[in-house]
Short mmCIF file of C-alpha atoms in Angstrom, two decimals:
data_model
loop_
_atom_site.label_atom_id
_atom_site.label_comp_id
_atom_site.label_asym_id
_atom_site.label_seq_id
_atom_site.Cartn_x
_atom_site.Cartn_y
_atom_site.Cartn_z
CA MET A 1 32.65 5.30 -1.56
CA PRO A 2 29.84 6.79 -3.87
CA THR A 3 28.48 9.77 -3.84
CA VAL A 4 25.08 11.31 -3.96
CA THR A 5 24.44 14.84 -3.51
CA TYR A 6 20.06 15.29 -1.85
CA VAL A 7 18.24 19.08 -2.50
CA ASP A 8 15.75 19.93 -0.60
CA PHE A 9 12.36 21.22 -1.81
CA GLN A 10 14.99 25.01 -0.57
CA GLY A 11 17.87 23.99 -3.31
CA GLN A 12 19.65 23.14 -0.37
CA SER A 13 22.19 20.97 -0.92
CA THR A 14 24.26 18.46 0.74
CA GLU A 15 27.27 15.79 -0.83
CA LEU A 16 27.24 12.77 0.94
CA ASP A 17 29.75 9.75 -0.11
CA LEU A 18 27.56 6.68 0.88
CA ALA A 19 28.46 3.65 1.44
CA GLU A 20 28.90 0.63 -1.37
CA GLY A 21 24.99 -0.91 -0.86
CA MET A 22 23.66 1.45 1.28
CA THR A 23 20.21 2.46 -0.13
CA ILE A 24 20.33 6.39 -0.25
CA MET A 25 17.22 6.75 2.03
CA GLN A 26 19.55 5.56 4.46
CA GLY A 27 21.87 7.92 3.66
CA ALA A 28 19.26 10.75 4.47
CA VAL A 29 18.62 9.49 8.00
CA MET A 30 22.14 8.49 9.35
CA ASN A 31 23.84 11.80 8.39
CA GLY A 32 20.73 14.05 9.27
CA VAL A 33 19.81 15.23 5.92
CA GLU A 34 16.07 17.00 6.38
CA GLY A 35 13.43 15.55 3.87
CA ILE A 36 13.04 11.86 2.90
CA GLU A 37 11.55 10.30 6.88
CA GLY A 38 12.09 6.44 5.34
CA GLU A 39 8.99 5.12 8.59
CA CYS A 40 8.95 1.80 7.23
CA SER A 41 12.82 1.06 7.36
CA GLY A 42 13.06 0.63 4.11
CA SER A 43 10.70 -2.71 3.22
CA CYS A 44 8.78 0.02 0.28
CA ALA A 45 5.54 -0.09 2.09
CA CYS A 46 5.71 3.34 2.11
CA ALA A 47 5.76 6.40 0.57
CA THR A 48 7.66 9.04 2.78
CA CYS A 49 11.28 8.43 1.08
CA HIS A 50 9.33 9.65 -2.06
CA CYS A 51 12.20 11.30 -4.59
CA TYR A 52 12.52 13.72 -7.86
CA VAL A 53 15.48 11.49 -9.36
CA ASP A 54 17.60 13.69 -11.86
CA ASP A 55 17.25 12.74 -15.27
CA ALA A 56 20.68 11.87 -16.09
CA TRP A 57 20.09 9.76 -13.61
CA LEU A 58 17.21 8.14 -14.49
CA ALA A 59 17.97 5.59 -16.60
CA LYS A 60 20.28 4.57 -14.97
CA LEU A 61 18.10 3.10 -11.87
CA PRO A 62 17.04 -0.33 -11.45
CA GLU A 63 13.62 -0.79 -12.64
CA MET A 64 10.40 0.24 -10.45
CA SER A 65 9.14 -3.06 -9.05
CA GLU A 66 5.61 -3.24 -9.20
CA ASN A 67 5.18 -2.69 -5.43
CA GLU A 68 7.15 0.09 -5.21
CA GLU A 69 4.95 1.17 -8.57
CA GLU A 70 2.10 0.92 -6.20
CA MET A 71 3.18 2.27 -3.07
CA LEU A 72 3.95 5.81 -5.96
CA GLU A 73 0.48 6.56 -5.82
CA ASP A 74 0.36 7.64 -2.14
CA THR A 75 2.76 9.94 -1.79
CA ALA A 76 1.96 13.24 -0.47
CA SER A 77 3.38 15.26 -2.45
CA GLU A 78 3.04 15.58 -6.19
CA ARG A 79 4.36 12.77 -8.54
CA LYS A 80 6.13 12.85 -11.19
CA THR A 81 7.99 11.65 -13.93
CA ASN A 82 11.07 11.21 -12.09
CA SER A 83 9.26 10.50 -8.39
CA ARG A 84 11.21 7.29 -7.06
CA LEU A 85 11.24 5.35 -3.71
CA SER A 86 14.35 6.15 -2.20
CA CYS A 87 14.75 2.79 -0.27
CA GLN A 88 14.89 1.00 -3.16
CA ILE A 89 18.53 2.84 -5.19
CA LYS A 90 21.54 1.40 -3.17
CA ALA A 91 24.41 3.91 -3.92
CA THR A 92 26.61 1.84 -5.89
CA ALA A 93 29.94 2.64 -7.71
CA THR A 94 27.34 2.71 -11.37
CA MET A 95 25.54 5.50 -9.36
CA ASN A 96 28.52 7.69 -8.17
CA GLY A 97 27.29 11.08 -8.63
CA ILE A 98 23.69 11.19 -8.50
CA VAL A 99 21.76 14.00 -7.90
CA ILE A 100 17.63 13.67 -6.23
CA HIS A 101 15.52 15.91 -4.59
CA MET A 102 13.51 16.15 -1.75
CA PRO A 103 9.73 17.22 -2.36
CA GLU A 104 7.77 19.00 0.01
CA GLU A 105 6.62 17.00 2.50
CA GLN A 106 6.38 12.98 2.61
CA GLU A 107 3.38 12.71 4.92
CA MET B 1 36.96 -15.84 28.67
CA PHE B 2 33.56 -13.66 26.51
CA LYS B 3 30.07 -14.73 26.12
CA PHE B 4 27.21 -14.48 24.69
CA ASP B 5 23.70 -16.70 25.63
CA PRO B 6 20.72 -15.67 23.74
CA TYR B 7 18.64 -17.83 26.28
CA SER B 8 20.56 -17.04 29.31
CA PRO B 9 17.23 -14.94 31.55
CA GLU B 10 20.27 -12.51 32.16
CA ILE B 11 19.70 -11.26 28.33
CA ASP B 12 16.40 -11.76 28.50
CA ALA B 13 16.38 -9.46 31.68
CA ASP B 14 19.43 -6.40 30.02
CA PRO B 15 20.67 -7.53 26.91
CA PHE B 16 22.62 -4.67 26.92
CA PRO B 17 26.15 -4.43 28.94
CA ALA B 18 26.93 -8.32 26.99
CA TYR B 19 25.84 -5.51 23.59
CA ALA B 20 28.41 -3.11 24.37
CA THR B 21 31.10 -5.60 24.56
CA LEU B 22 29.91 -7.26 21.37
CA ARG B 23 30.16 -3.75 19.41
CA ALA B 24 33.50 -2.68 21.05
CA GLU B 25 35.41 -5.93 21.35
CA TYR B 26 33.56 -8.51 18.70
CA PRO B 27 31.80 -6.61 15.97
CA CYS B 28 31.27 -10.56 14.74
CA PHE B 29 31.23 -12.81 16.99
CA TRP B 30 30.77 -16.10 17.19
CA SER B 31 29.52 -17.55 19.99
CA GLU B 32 30.30 -20.78 21.61
CA ASP B 33 27.38 -21.37 23.42
CA ILE B 34 25.28 -21.00 20.25
CA GLU B 35 27.17 -22.04 17.14
CA MET B 36 26.25 -18.99 15.59
CA TRP B 37 27.54 -15.66 14.80
CA VAL B 38 26.33 -11.96 16.41
CA LEU B 39 26.59 -8.48 14.88
CA SER B 40 26.44 -5.59 16.63
CA ARG B 41 26.70 -2.56 15.00
CA HIS B 42 24.30 -0.40 13.40
CA LYS B 43 26.34 -0.04 10.77
CA ASP B 44 26.95 -3.81 9.35
CA ILE B 45 23.47 -4.70 10.31
CA VAL B 46 21.64 -2.34 8.04
CA MET B 47 24.59 -4.15 5.52
CA ALA B 48 23.31 -7.08 5.77
CA LEU B 49 19.79 -6.58 6.25
CA ASN B 50 20.40 -4.71 2.71
CA ASP B 51 22.19 -8.04 1.06
CA TRP B 52 19.87 -10.82 1.44
CA GLU B 53 21.65 -12.59 -1.88
CA THR B 54 23.89 -13.19 1.34
CA PHE B 55 21.99 -12.79 4.61
CA SER B 56 19.30 -15.84 3.64
CA SER B 57 16.14 -15.77 5.43
CA ALA B 58 14.89 -18.76 3.75
CA LYS B 59 16.21 -20.95 6.40
CA GLY B 60 14.60 -19.92 9.40
CA ASN B 61 14.54 -16.49 11.12
CA LEU B 62 13.40 -17.17 14.50
CA VAL B 63 17.25 -17.70 16.89
CA SER B 64 15.45 -20.71 17.63
CA GLU B 65 13.46 -21.25 14.60
CA LEU B 66 10.11 -22.93 14.68
CA PRO B 67 9.64 -26.52 12.81
CA GLY B 68 8.28 -25.99 9.24
CA ARG B 69 8.16 -22.92 8.98
CA GLN B 70 11.69 -22.48 6.49
CA GLY B 71 10.24 -21.25 2.95
CA SER B 72 6.84 -20.90 4.17
CA THR B 73 6.62 -16.68 6.35
CA LEU B 74 7.11 -13.30 4.76
CA GLY B 75 9.92 -14.08 7.20
CA THR B 76 11.77 -17.14 6.85
CA THR B 77 11.36 -16.32 2.44
CA ASP B 78 14.01 -14.27 0.29
CA PRO B 79 12.98 -11.83 -3.12
CA PRO B 80 11.15 -12.79 -5.46
CA ARG B 81 8.70 -14.75 -3.83
CA HIS B 82 8.76 -12.75 -0.62
CA ASP B 83 7.76 -9.45 -2.47
CA ARG B 84 5.16 -11.23 -4.31
CA LEU B 85 3.15 -12.79 -0.92
CA ARG B 86 3.99 -9.13 0.93
CA ALA B 87 2.77 -7.09 -2.28
CA LEU B 88 -0.61 -8.89 -1.22
CA ILE B 89 -0.88 -8.01 2.47
CA GLN B 90 0.89 -4.48 2.38
CA LYS B 91 -1.96 -2.93 1.07
CA ALA B 92 -4.00 -3.17 2.86
CA VAL B 93 -1.59 -1.85 6.27
CA THR B 94 -0.27 0.89 5.33
CA LYS B 95 -0.91 3.69 7.57
CA ARG B 96 -3.39 5.09 5.05
CA ALA B 97 -5.13 1.82 3.68
CA LEU B 98 -5.72 1.77 8.40
CA THR B 99 -7.46 4.93 9.07
CA HIS B 100 -11.21 2.41 9.57
CA ILE B 101 -9.01 1.08 13.01
CA LEU B 102 -8.41 3.91 14.40
CA GLU B 103 -12.13 5.00 16.52
CA PRO B 104 -12.33 1.20 16.60
CA ALA B 105 -8.69 1.34 19.14
CA ARG B 106 -9.57 4.57 20.56
CA ALA B 107 -13.27 3.25 21.75
CA THR B 108 -11.48 -0.21 22.96
CA MET B 109 -8.75 1.50 24.59
CA ARG B 110 -10.87 3.88 26.76
CA LYS B 111 -12.92 0.24 28.05
CA HIS B 112 -10.46 -0.89 29.26
CA LEU B 113 -9.27 2.47 30.36
CA ASP B 114 -12.56 2.82 32.59
CA ALA B 115 -12.48 -0.80 34.33
CA LEU B 116 -10.04 0.71 35.86
CA LYS B 117 -10.58 3.71 36.98
CA GLY B 118 -10.80 3.40 41.40
CA ARG B 119 -8.40 1.27 40.61
CA GLU B 120 -4.67 2.02 42.72
CA GLN B 121 -2.56 -0.10 40.98
CA PHE B 122 -2.86 -2.80 38.25
CA ASP B 123 -1.28 -5.33 35.66
CA TYR B 124 -0.64 -2.83 32.45
CA VAL B 125 -0.05 -6.37 30.46
CA SER B 126 -2.88 -8.60 31.52
CA GLU B 127 -4.87 -5.76 32.30
CA LEU B 128 -4.41 -3.95 29.01
CA SER B 129 -1.86 -3.91 26.63
CA SER B 130 -2.83 -7.96 26.00
CA ARG B 131 -6.72 -6.96 26.27
CA TYR B 132 -6.21 -3.72 23.25
CA THR B 133 -3.80 -6.04 21.06
CA VAL B 134 -6.03 -8.97 21.11
CA ASP B 135 -9.22 -6.52 20.56
CA LEU B 136 -7.43 -5.14 18.06
CA ILE B 137 -6.15 -8.05 15.78
CA VAL B 138 -9.39 -9.97 17.01
CA TYR B 139 -11.14 -6.27 14.60
CA LEU B 140 -8.82 -6.93 11.51
CA PHE B 141 -8.72 -10.31 11.35
CA ASP B 142 -12.44 -10.51 12.19
CA LEU B 143 -11.29 -13.62 14.73
CA PRO B 144 -14.30 -15.12 16.34
CA ASN B 145 -14.67 -13.85 19.89
CA GLU B 146 -14.32 -17.60 21.74
CA ASN B 147 -10.74 -18.42 23.23
CA LEU B 148 -9.46 -14.53 22.93
CA GLN B 149 -7.26 -15.49 26.43
CA THR B 150 -6.24 -18.74 25.24
CA VAL B 151 -5.00 -17.27 21.79
CA ARG B 152 -2.95 -15.11 23.60
CA ASP B 153 -1.64 -16.99 26.15
CA LYS B 154 -0.40 -19.03 23.18
CA ALA B 155 0.94 -16.79 21.06
CA VAL B 156 3.18 -15.07 24.24
CA LEU B 157 3.90 -19.22 24.57
CA MET B 158 4.98 -19.69 20.98
CA VAL B 159 8.02 -17.10 20.83
CA GLN B 160 9.51 -18.65 24.35
CA THR B 161 12.63 -20.70 24.72
CA ASP B 162 13.57 -22.62 26.74
CA PRO B 163 16.69 -21.26 28.49
CA LYS B 164 18.70 -24.98 29.76
CA THR B 165 17.85 -27.31 26.35
CA LYS B 166 18.59 -23.89 24.76
CA GLN B 167 15.62 -24.91 21.84
CA LYS B 168 12.16 -24.63 22.02
CA GLY B 169 11.00 -27.33 25.39
CA PRO B 170 8.32 -29.19 24.96
CA GLU B 171 5.46 -26.48 25.83
CA HIS B 172 6.02 -23.96 23.23
CA ILE B 173 5.99 -26.32 20.40
CA GLU B 174 2.11 -27.41 21.70
CA ALA B 175 1.44 -23.75 21.53
CA PHE B 176 2.77 -23.00 18.32
CA GLU B 177 1.00 -25.87 17.23
CA TRP B 178 -2.47 -25.11 18.86
CA MET B 179 -1.73 -21.99 17.09
CA GLN B 180 -1.37 -24.10 13.77
CA ASP B 181 -4.38 -25.83 14.33
CA TYR B 182 -6.49 -22.95 15.11
CA ALA B 183 -5.47 -20.70 11.83
CA ALA B 184 -5.77 -24.14 10.10
CA LYS B 185 -9.98 -24.24 11.35
CA LEU B 186 -9.84 -20.63 10.49
CA VAL B 187 -8.15 -21.01 6.64
CA GLU B 188 -11.07 -23.29 6.29
CA GLU B 189 -13.92 -21.32 7.60
CA ARG B 190 -12.63 -18.36 5.28
CA LYS B 191 -12.69 -20.01 1.80
CA ARG B 192 -16.33 -21.28 3.10
CA ASN B 193 -17.03 -18.06 3.53
CA PRO B 194 -15.41 -14.78 2.76
CA GLY B 195 -15.17 -11.86 4.49
CA GLU B 196 -13.44 -8.33 3.66
CA ASP B 197 -11.01 -8.98 6.50
CA LEU B 198 -7.81 -9.08 6.19
CA LEU B 199 -7.18 -13.21 6.41
CA SER B 200 -10.01 -13.81 3.64
CA GLN B 201 -8.45 -11.56 1.35
CA PHE B 202 -4.48 -13.58 1.85
CA ILE B 203 -6.28 -16.77 1.78
CA LEU B 204 -8.15 -16.11 -1.40
CA SER B 205 -4.87 -13.84 -3.42
CA GLU B 206 -2.66 -15.51 -6.17
CA ILE B 207 0.10 -15.56 -7.51
CA ASP B 208 0.08 -14.94 -11.55
CA GLY B 209 -2.42 -16.81 -11.37
CA GLU B 210 -1.74 -19.45 -8.29
CA LYS B 211 -2.97 -19.89 -5.50
CA LEU B 212 -0.39 -19.90 -1.95
CA THR B 213 0.48 -22.87 -1.50
CA ASP B 214 -1.78 -24.68 1.86
CA LYS B 215 1.30 -24.49 3.76
CA GLU B 216 2.16 -21.05 2.91
CA ILE B 217 -1.23 -19.98 3.31
CA LEU B 218 -1.13 -21.47 7.48
CA LEU B 219 2.26 -20.73 8.24
CA THR B 220 1.88 -17.67 7.41
CA VAL B 221 -1.53 -16.65 9.48
CA THR B 222 -0.60 -18.85 12.05
CA THR B 223 2.27 -15.80 12.20
CA LEU B 224 -0.04 -13.34 12.04
CA ILE B 225 -1.50 -13.79 14.98
CA MET B 226 1.79 -14.41 16.74
CA ALA B 227 2.98 -11.21 15.34
CA GLY B 228 -0.33 -9.09 15.52
CA ILE B 229 -0.75 -10.29 19.11
CA GLU B 230 2.78 -10.58 21.01
CA SER B 231 4.62 -8.98 19.07
CA LEU B 232 2.68 -5.74 19.21
CA SER B 233 1.48 -5.88 23.20
CA GLY B 234 5.32 -6.13 23.89
CA PHE B 235 6.03 -3.91 22.50
CA LEU B 236 3.80 -1.47 23.67
CA THR B 237 4.84 -2.62 27.63
CA MET B 238 7.57 -1.75 26.56
CA LEU B 239 6.75 1.50 25.02
CA VAL B 240 5.13 2.20 28.94
CA LYS B 241 7.49 0.74 31.08
CA ASN B 242 10.30 3.39 29.43
CA ILE B 243 6.88 6.03 30.35
CA THR B 244 7.21 5.15 33.81
CA ASP B 245 10.81 5.07 34.41
CA TYR B 246 11.31 8.44 32.65
CA PRO B 247 8.39 10.83 34.29
CA GLU B 248 10.05 13.83 33.38
CA VAL B 249 9.02 12.25 29.75
CA ARG B 250 5.18 10.94 31.29
CA ASP B 251 5.08 15.21 32.49
CA ALA B 252 6.03 16.31 28.27
CA LEU B 253 3.76 13.81 26.72
CA VAL B 254 1.01 14.85 29.78
CA ALA B 255 1.86 18.89 28.83
CA ASP B 256 2.16 18.16 25.05
CA PRO B 257 1.02 15.43 23.60
CA SER B 258 1.66 16.40 20.35
CA LEU B 259 4.63 14.50 20.71
CA ILE B 260 4.10 11.43 21.81
CA PRO B 261 4.79 10.30 18.19
CA ASP B 262 8.65 10.83 19.21
CA ALA B 263 8.69 8.55 22.61
CA ILE B 264 6.80 5.86 20.36
CA GLU B 265 10.25 6.24 18.20
CA GLU B 266 13.22 6.99 20.62
CA SER B 267 11.51 3.75 21.99
CA LEU B 268 11.54 1.70 19.04
CA ARG B 269 14.90 2.49 19.17
CA PHE B 270 15.88 2.74 23.19
CA ASN B 271 14.14 -0.59 24.11
CA THR B 272 12.69 -2.34 20.64
CA SER B 273 10.44 -5.87 21.77
CA ALA B 274 12.50 -7.33 19.18
CA GLN B 275 15.53 -7.15 20.32
CA ARG B 276 17.41 -9.58 17.35
CA PHE B 277 16.74 -12.11 13.99
CA ARG B 278 18.90 -14.95 11.82
CA ARG B 279 20.36 -14.81 9.13
CA CYS B 280 21.87 -17.64 7.09
CA ILE B 281 24.99 -17.21 4.77
CA ASN B 282 25.25 -17.92 1.51
CA LYS B 283 28.52 -16.61 0.05
CA GLU B 284 31.36 -16.87 1.86
CA THR B 285 31.72 -13.29 3.33
CA THR B 286 34.04 -11.85 6.05
CA LEU B 287 33.69 -9.24 8.56
CA HIS B 288 36.35 -7.68 11.26
CA GLY B 289 38.36 -9.98 9.91
CA GLN B 290 36.60 -13.41 10.89
CA THR B 291 35.07 -15.50 7.75
CA MET B 292 31.59 -16.35 8.10
CA LYS B 293 30.44 -19.49 5.44
CA PRO B 294 27.64 -21.26 3.78
CA GLY B 295 24.40 -22.70 5.39
CA ASP B 296 26.29 -20.23 9.12
CA PHE B 297 23.70 -18.79 11.03
CA VAL B 298 24.21 -15.14 12.36
CA ILE B 299 21.47 -13.57 14.68
CA LEU B 300 21.29 -9.24 13.84
CA ALA B 301 20.77 -8.28 17.06
CA TYR B 302 18.48 -4.72 16.54
CA GLY B 303 18.62 -4.51 20.24
CA ALA B 304 22.74 -3.36 19.99
CA ALA B 305 22.44 -1.42 16.93
CA ASN B 306 19.79 0.75 18.35
CA ARG B 307 22.89 1.70 21.27
CA ASP B 308 25.74 2.29 19.33
CA ASP B 309 27.18 5.65 20.05
CA GLU B 310 28.11 5.55 16.46
CA ALA B 311 24.20 5.94 14.99
CA PHE B 312 23.05 7.55 17.74
CA PRO B 313 25.01 9.69 20.10
CA ASN B 314 24.43 8.69 23.49
CA ALA B 315 22.38 5.35 23.28
CA ASP B 316 22.34 4.12 26.39
CA VAL B 317 20.30 7.84 27.26
CA TYR B 318 16.25 7.88 26.24
CA ASP B 319 15.68 11.42 25.01
CA LEU B 320 12.63 12.56 23.74
CA ALA B 321 13.22 14.79 21.61
CA ARG B 322 15.99 13.21 19.43
CA LYS B 323 13.62 12.03 16.62
CA PRO B 324 15.89 8.89 15.38
CA LYS B 325 15.17 7.92 12.34
CA GLY B 326 16.65 4.96 10.67
CA HIS B 327 16.84 2.57 14.07
CA LEU B 328 15.97 -1.08 13.48
CA GLY B 329 12.53 -1.56 15.68
CA PHE B 330 11.16 -2.78 13.22
CA GLY B 331 14.02 -4.21 11.81
CA GLY B 332 14.82 -3.03 8.29
CA GLY B 333 15.41 -3.86 4.76
CA VAL B 334 13.21 -6.37 2.42
CA HIS B 335 11.96 -8.15 5.86
CA ALA B 336 11.21 -5.39 7.97
CA CYS B 337 8.48 -5.51 9.98
CA LEU B 338 5.02 -5.59 8.13
CA GLY B 339 3.12 -4.40 10.62
CA THR B 340 4.45 -0.15 11.19
CA SER B 341 1.79 1.95 10.91
CA ILE B 342 -1.02 -1.14 12.85
CA ALA B 343 1.93 -1.27 15.19
CA ARG B 344 2.38 2.95 15.83
CA LEU B 345 -1.15 3.50 15.53
CA ALA B 346 -2.31 1.16 18.30
CA CYS B 347 0.72 2.96 20.28
CA LYS B 348 0.09 6.21 19.72
CA VAL B 349 -4.30 5.83 20.59
CA LEU B 350 -3.22 3.81 23.58
CA LEU B 351 -0.60 6.54 25.35
CA GLU B 352 -3.33 9.17 24.07
CA GLU B 353 -6.30 7.66 25.94
CA LEU B 354 -3.75 6.20 28.89
CA LEU B 355 -2.41 9.89 30.02
CA ILE B 356 -5.49 11.33 29.87
CA ALA B 357 -7.15 8.76 31.72
CA PHE B 358 -4.71 9.21 34.35
CA PRO B 359 -1.97 10.94 33.39
CA ASN B 360 0.07 10.12 36.91
CA ILE B 361 0.73 7.00 36.06
CA SER B 362 3.84 5.68 37.83
CA LYS B 363 6.51 3.34 38.28
CA VAL B 364 5.69 0.27 41.04
CA GLU B 365 9.23 -1.60 42.50
CA GLN B 366 8.63 -4.64 41.51
CA GLU B 367 11.47 -7.73 40.65
CA LEU B 368 10.41 -7.77 36.55
CA ARG B 369 10.06 -11.43 35.48
CA TRP B 370 11.24 -11.61 32.01
CA MET B 371 10.20 -12.97 28.96
CA SER B 372 12.22 -16.30 28.18
CA SER B 373 13.00 -15.42 24.24
CA THR B 374 15.48 -14.73 22.28
CA ASN B 375 14.09 -12.82 19.85
CA PHE B 376 11.99 -10.99 21.48
CA ARG B 377 12.58 -9.00 25.10
CA SER B 378 9.08 -7.69 27.51
CA PRO B 379 8.48 -7.90 30.81
CA LEU B 380 5.82 -11.10 31.82
CA GLU B 381 4.35 -8.21 34.04
CA LEU B 382 4.78 -4.71 35.13
CA GLN B 383 2.08 -3.05 37.56
CA ILE B 384 1.87 0.63 37.46
CA LYS B 385 0.31 3.02 39.47
CA ILE B 386 -1.86 5.49 38.52
#
């Protein structure tokens, strides 16, 4: 089970073991981790699961789709170079240990 | 011997006892009645939705599929084609892009509520939720102002199924064909005379310099009208049913309308109208000791997953304070409902205005007649007191 560390805006971190294939967004919303909303249910159609990915992990992520790129234009908190939508990142063995930071606000 | 037959009127009326048995005893169930697998646990359905390569939509997503839709709509294609098609519409239906429908929605809601003033009781389905939904879709798609009652009737009919023959009946197919003809005329007209509306934008779009096929346009437009009218009004009906079933929830919302979004999310979890959708197995998959083979159909019972105690403690209780995240009221993954923002906005405006106009709306004891459908669940009529 890949481990994911969620760090909230205040710096509080939560470590979760996610079933392989689950998305980072699903891991947060189903385990009560605040700071990720996932309003569109994971179809890459909103930007309420916006997160910042620790630089060490950024290069290991699958490439961004055009759709994700477009949705990231609409984030509530500042978009940075390490911004991603967490519904587009699946927990897999290669992601084991990934650290993601939640933005100040999602809507 | 346990059976699960989504064509049966008992399941239309109350699927939840059967769902509880499915989740507890048969989490990967082969239904002899319909020759399909049924998944019911939240975790399993989420995994299936994430894994579209194994659980494919390309053979249709309706439990009893309408002819010709496979491969030609958003709900019946897989990525990457699906993602390209969806991207063409997506931008126009995000929350931010939809602020322009807020005031028209409020105005039409107030108009329909005004017409009810002085009454003691009314049918919420025919006199409010369907009229409001049709008005919204007319506005969004710029539909002509004629034949609207027929458009609504056909949209409701085409999603239904026949409990006796366990398939679509001739009247359902006829309604689907009527809607395709209606859509075809609309598409022709928009091609000649494109406007700013959502349909014109979609019809004129291209993917990598190629126009969409006529079949893709026709069936997608048909499906958008069906979903916009039927699925939305079905859910609006379940939403108000919940609020009249639980007067303490109604009172809490009247006292503090800022809780309305919480009531909408809990209703999406508790009583989504989109109870079940279908996938087709692409790669042999073993789950809970059962092996599903390529070509097998499998039902993902969202309504069952939403009542899974593992995901939502005391799931059979409607809890306004729950603020459920990760519910499958709109499905999930790449195929999650395209209209989530439209639906949430329509629900919010409806409840805000309804509870200002009639803060004492209440339940009427009645035998509900439920729509006969293997996918969707809502009553055909809902009398409420005002």
